[in-house]
């Protein structure tokens, strides 16, 4: 019975750890999505800035080249962040599935422990009854 209780506690700890890891991943995902939103804002700002420079033809092609370089860097950062967001989402889904499986295993172990306890109580009652009749 003690080993079953230890096993149950170990499963509960594993589930708690998995939940914390999943929460941490969700927090990180939120942070990355906020960074992505900020980069998209910067990208739009850079595009607007580029359009204004090009429209007014301020400092000619040199300004345009610098803005194009800035746009290229921001676009690359955006793509990188989008990939990172996807990776974090997949990792969170995997953690969630693992957590569900651990929870199911814990439920099954708990049911088994309850079943064994009930059998032990029935056996004790039967032995008690035998002792009473002798």
PDB file of C-alpha atoms in Angstrom:
ATOM      1  CA  UNK A   1       0.000   0.000   0.000  1.00  0.00           C
ATOM      2  CA  UNK A   2       2.887   2.358   0.811  1.00  0.00           C
ATOM      3  CA  UNK A   3       4.568   1.698  -2.539  1.00  0.00           C
ATOM      4  CA  UNK A   4       1.276   2.437  -4.293  1.00  0.00           C
ATOM      5  CA  UNK A   5       0.986   5.711  -2.351  1.00  0.00           C
ATOM      6  CA  UNK A   6       4.576   6.616  -3.280  1.00  0.00           C
ATOM      7  CA  UNK A   7       3.810   5.756  -6.903  1.00  0.00           C
ATOM      8  CA  UNK A   8       0.679   7.914  -6.740  1.00  0.00           C
ATOM      9  CA  UNK A   9       2.640  10.827  -5.252  1.00  0.00           C
ATOM     10  CA  UNK A  10       5.346  10.433  -7.911  1.00  0.00           C
ATOM     11  CA  UNK A  11       2.711  10.566 -10.651  1.00  0.00           C
ATOM     12  CA  UNK A  12       1.145  13.636  -9.056  1.00  0.00           C
ATOM     13  CA  UNK A  13       4.544  15.346  -8.937  1.00  0.00           C
ATOM     14  CA  UNK A  14       5.207  14.462 -12.579  1.00  0.00           C
ATOM     15  CA  UNK A  15       1.829  15.897 -13.557  1.00  0.00           C
ATOM     16  CA  UNK A  16       2.480  19.094 -11.588  1.00  0.00           C
ATOM     17  CA  UNK A  17       5.894  19.451 -13.232  1.00  0.00           C
ATOM     18  CA  UNK A  18       4.413  18.907 -16.678  1.00  0.00           C
ATOM     19  CA  UNK A  19       1.700  21.481 -15.968  1.00  0.00           C
ATOM     20  CA  UNK A  20       4.303  24.037 -14.878  1.00  0.00           C
ATOM     21  CA  UNK A  21       6.389  23.343 -17.986  1.00  0.00           C
ATOM     22  CA  UNK A  22       3.301  23.777 -20.176  1.00  0.00           C
ATOM     23  CA  UNK A  23       2.461  27.048 -18.381  1.00  0.00           C
ATOM     24  CA  UNK A  24       6.036  28.242 -18.864  1.00  0.00           C
ATOM     25  CA  UNK A  25       5.824  27.418 -22.572  1.00  0.00           C
ATOM     26  CA  UNK A  26       2.525  29.313 -22.841  1.00  0.00           C
ATOM     27  CA  UNK A  27       4.124  32.335 -21.156  1.00  0.00           C
ATOM     28  CA  UNK A  28       7.088  32.176 -23.512  1.00  0.00           C
ATOM     29  CA  UNK A  29       4.724  31.800 -26.466  1.00  0.00           C
ATOM     30  CA  UNK A  30       2.849  34.928 -25.348  1.00  0.00           C
ATOM     31  CA  UNK A  31       6.129  36.816 -25.087  1.00  0.00           C
ATOM     32  CA  UNK A  32       7.205  35.691 -28.553  1.00  0.00           C
ATOM     33  CA  UNK A  33       3.827  36.656 -29.992  1.00  0.00           C
ATOM     34  CA  UNK A  34       4.197  40.108 -28.386  1.00  0.00           C
ATOM     35  CA  UNK A  35       7.650  40.409 -29.977  1.00  0.00           C
ATOM     36  CA  UNK A  36       6.169  39.362 -33.309  1.00  0.00           C
ATOM     37  CA  UNK A  37       3.457  42.028 -32.997  1.00  0.00           C
ATOM     38  CA  UNK A  38       6.091  44.656 -32.194  1.00  0.00           C
ATOM     39  CA  UNK A  39       8.211  43.575 -35.173  1.00  0.00           C
ATOM     40  CA  UNK A  40       5.166  43.741 -37.428  1.00  0.00           C
ATOM     41  CA  UNK A  41       4.498  47.262 -36.144  1.00  0.00           C
ATOM     42  CA  UNK A  42       8.123  48.202 -36.815  1.00  0.00           C
ATOM     43  CA  UNK A  43       7.888  46.631 -40.253  1.00  0.00           C
ATOM     44  CA  UNK A  44       4.793  48.642 -41.093  1.00  0.00           C
ATOM     45  CA  UNK A  45       6.470  51.759 -39.761  1.00  0.00           C
ATOM     46  CA  UNK A  46       9.539  51.056 -41.904  1.00  0.00           C
ATOM     47  CA  UNK A  47       7.376  50.451 -44.960  1.00  0.00           C
ATOM     48  CA  UNK A  48       5.498  53.710 -44.343  1.00  0.00           C
ATOM     49  CA  UNK A  49       8.792  55.486 -43.836  1.00  0.00           C
ATOM     50  CA  UNK A  50      10.151  53.997 -47.051  1.00  0.00           C
ATOM     51  CA  UNK A  51       7.056  55.050 -48.963  1.00  0.00           C
ATOM     52  CA  UNK A  52       7.355  58.595 -47.587  1.00  0.00           C
ATOM     53  CA  UNK A  53      11.022  58.779 -48.542  1.00  0.00           C
ATOM     54  CA  UNK A  54      10.382  57.375 -51.966  1.00  0.00           C
ATOM     55  CA  UNK A  55       7.390  59.639 -52.513  1.00  0.00           C
ATOM     56  CA  UNK A  56       9.275  62.758 -51.533  1.00  0.00           C
ATOM     57  CA  UNK A  57      12.440  61.452 -53.195  1.00  0.00           C
ATOM     58  CA  UNK A  58      14.511  62.568 -50.214  1.00  0.00           C
ATOM     59  CA  UNK A  59      18.207  61.861 -50.689  1.00  0.00           C
ATOM     60  CA  UNK A  60      17.508  59.702 -53.732  1.00  0.00           C
ATOM     61  CA  UNK A  61      18.493  56.083 -54.115  1.00  0.00           C
ATOM     62  CA  UNK A  62      20.836  55.947 -51.087  1.00  0.00           C
ATOM     63  CA  UNK A  63      17.951  56.385 -48.633  1.00  0.00           C
ATOM     64  CA  UNK A  64      15.929  53.877 -50.570  1.00  0.00           C
ATOM     65  CA  UNK A  65      18.703  51.272 -50.383  1.00  0.00           C
ATOM     66  CA  UNK A  66      19.089  51.732 -46.622  1.00  0.00           C
ATOM     67  CA  UNK A  67      15.347  51.396 -46.107  1.00  0.00           C
ATOM     68  CA  UNK A  68      15.221  48.307 -48.311  1.00  0.00           C
ATOM     69  CA  UNK A  69      17.994  46.764 -46.197  1.00  0.00           C
ATOM     70  CA  UNK A  70      16.076  47.628 -43.015  1.00  0.00           C
ATOM     71  CA  UNK A  71      12.920  46.096 -44.497  1.00  0.00           C
ATOM     72  CA  UNK A  72      14.776  42.933 -45.461  1.00  0.00           C
ATOM     73  CA  UNK A  73      16.123  42.546 -41.908  1.00  0.00           C
ATOM     74  CA  UNK A  74      12.668  43.101 -40.387  1.00  0.00           C
ATOM     75  CA  UNK A  75      11.068  40.629 -42.813  1.00  0.00           C
ATOM     76  CA  UNK A  76      13.701  38.008 -41.894  1.00  0.00           C
ATOM     77  CA  UNK A  77      13.077  38.625 -38.170  1.00  0.00           C
ATOM     78  CA  UNK A  78       9.334  38.268 -38.726  1.00  0.00           C
ATOM     79  CA  UNK A  79       9.766  34.930 -40.541  1.00  0.00           C
ATOM     80  CA  UNK A  80      12.096  33.700 -37.809  1.00  0.00           C
ATOM     81  CA  UNK A  81       9.610  34.665 -35.089  1.00  0.00           C
ATOM     82  CA  UNK A  82       6.720  33.035 -36.929  1.00  0.00           C
ATOM     83  CA  UNK A  83       8.723  29.797 -37.100  1.00  0.00           C
ATOM     84  CA  UNK A  84       9.557  30.112 -33.399  1.00  0.00           C
ATOM     85  CA  UNK A  85       5.867  30.635 -32.553  1.00  0.00           C
ATOM     86  CA  UNK A  86       4.934  27.517 -34.538  1.00  0.00           C
ATOM     87  CA  UNK A  87       7.646  25.493 -32.796  1.00  0.00           C
ATOM     88  CA  UNK A  88       6.423  26.653 -29.377  1.00  0.00           C
ATOM     89  CA  UNK A  89       2.822  25.810 -30.274  1.00  0.00           C
ATOM     90  CA  UNK A  90       3.852  22.294 -31.325  1.00  0.00           C
ATOM     91  CA  UNK A  91       5.885  21.872 -28.142  1.00  0.00           C
ATOM     92  CA  UNK A  92       2.927  23.045 -26.021  1.00  0.00           C
ATOM     93  CA  UNK A  93       0.635  20.562 -27.781  1.00  0.00           C
ATOM     94  CA  UNK A  94       3.112  17.751 -27.124  1.00  0.00           C
ATOM     95  CA  UNK A  95       3.361  18.719 -23.439  1.00  0.00           C
ATOM     96  CA  UNK A  96      -0.425  18.860 -23.181  1.00  0.00           C
ATOM     97  CA  UNK A  97      -0.767  15.372 -24.681  1.00  0.00           C
ATOM     98  CA  UNK A  98       1.898  14.055 -22.319  1.00  0.00           C
ATOM     99  CA  UNK A  99       0.098  15.638 -19.380  1.00  0.00           C
ATOM    100  CA  UNK A 100      -3.200  14.038 -20.415  1.00  0.00           C
ATOM    101  CA  UNK A 101      -1.558  10.628 -20.679  1.00  0.00           C
ATOM    102  CA  UNK A 102       0.032  11.030 -17.241  1.00  0.00           C
ATOM    103  CA  UNK A 103      -3.329  12.070 -15.799  1.00  0.00           C
ATOM    104  CA  UNK A 104      -4.987   8.984 -17.318  1.00  0.00           C
ATOM    105  CA  UNK A 105      -2.219   6.776 -15.916  1.00  0.00           C
ATOM    106  CA  UNK A 106      -2.668   8.372 -12.507  1.00  0.00           C
ATOM    107  CA  UNK A 107      -6.433   7.787 -12.626  1.00  0.00           C
ATOM    108  CA  UNK A 108      -5.877   4.132 -13.559  1.00  0.00           C
ATOM    109  CA  UNK A 109      -3.334   3.700 -10.739  1.00  0.00           C
ATOM    110  CA  UNK A 110      -5.726   5.334  -8.273  1.00  0.00           C
ATOM    111  CA  UNK A 111      -8.565   3.034  -9.366  1.00  0.00           C
ATOM    112  CA  UNK A 112      -6.279   0.015  -8.948  1.00  0.00           C
ATOM    113  CA  UNK A 113      -5.274   1.157  -5.458  1.00  0.00           C
ATOM    114  CA  UNK A 114      -8.943   1.622  -4.487  1.00  0.00           C
ATOM    115  CA  UNK A 115      -9.760  -1.831  -5.849  1.00  0.00           C
ATOM    116  CA  UNK A 116      -6.934  -3.428  -3.850  1.00  0.00           C
ATOM    117  CA  UNK A 117      -8.008  -1.563  -0.729  1.00  0.00           C
ATOM    118  CA  UNK A 118     -11.603  -2.753  -1.142  1.00  0.00           C
ATOM    119  CA  UNK A 119     -10.418  -6.356  -1.620  1.00  0.00           C
ATOM    120  CA  UNK A 120      -8.246  -6.094   1.489  1.00  0.00           C
ATOM    121  CA  UNK A 121     -11.189  -4.721   3.527  1.00  0.00           C
ATOM    122  CA  UNK A 122     -13.458  -7.539   2.294  1.00  0.00           C
ATOM    123  CA  UNK A 123     -10.815 -10.123   3.157  1.00  0.00           C
ATOM    124  CA  UNK A 124     -10.367  -8.581   6.633  1.00  0.00           C
ATOM    125  CA  UNK A 125     -14.144  -8.624   7.185  1.00  0.00           C
ATOM    126  CA  UNK A 126     -14.292 -12.266   6.091  1.00  0.00           C
ATOM    127  CA  UNK A 127     -11.446 -13.203   8.464  1.00  0.00           C
ATOM    128  CA  UNK A 128     -13.141 -11.234  11.260  1.00  0.00           C
ATOM    129  CA  UNK A 129     -16.369 -13.142  10.633  1.00  0.00           C
ATOM    130  CA  UNK A 130     -14.501 -16.469  10.725  1.00  0.00           C
ATOM    131  CA  UNK A 131     -12.867 -15.491  14.000  1.00  0.00           C
ATOM    132  CA  UNK A 132     -16.221 -14.522  15.483  1.00  0.00           C
ATOM    133  CA  UNK A 133     -17.784 -17.889  14.660  1.00  0.00           C
ATOM    134  CA  UNK A 134     -14.959 -19.926  16.211  1.00  0.00           C
TER     135      UNK A 134
END
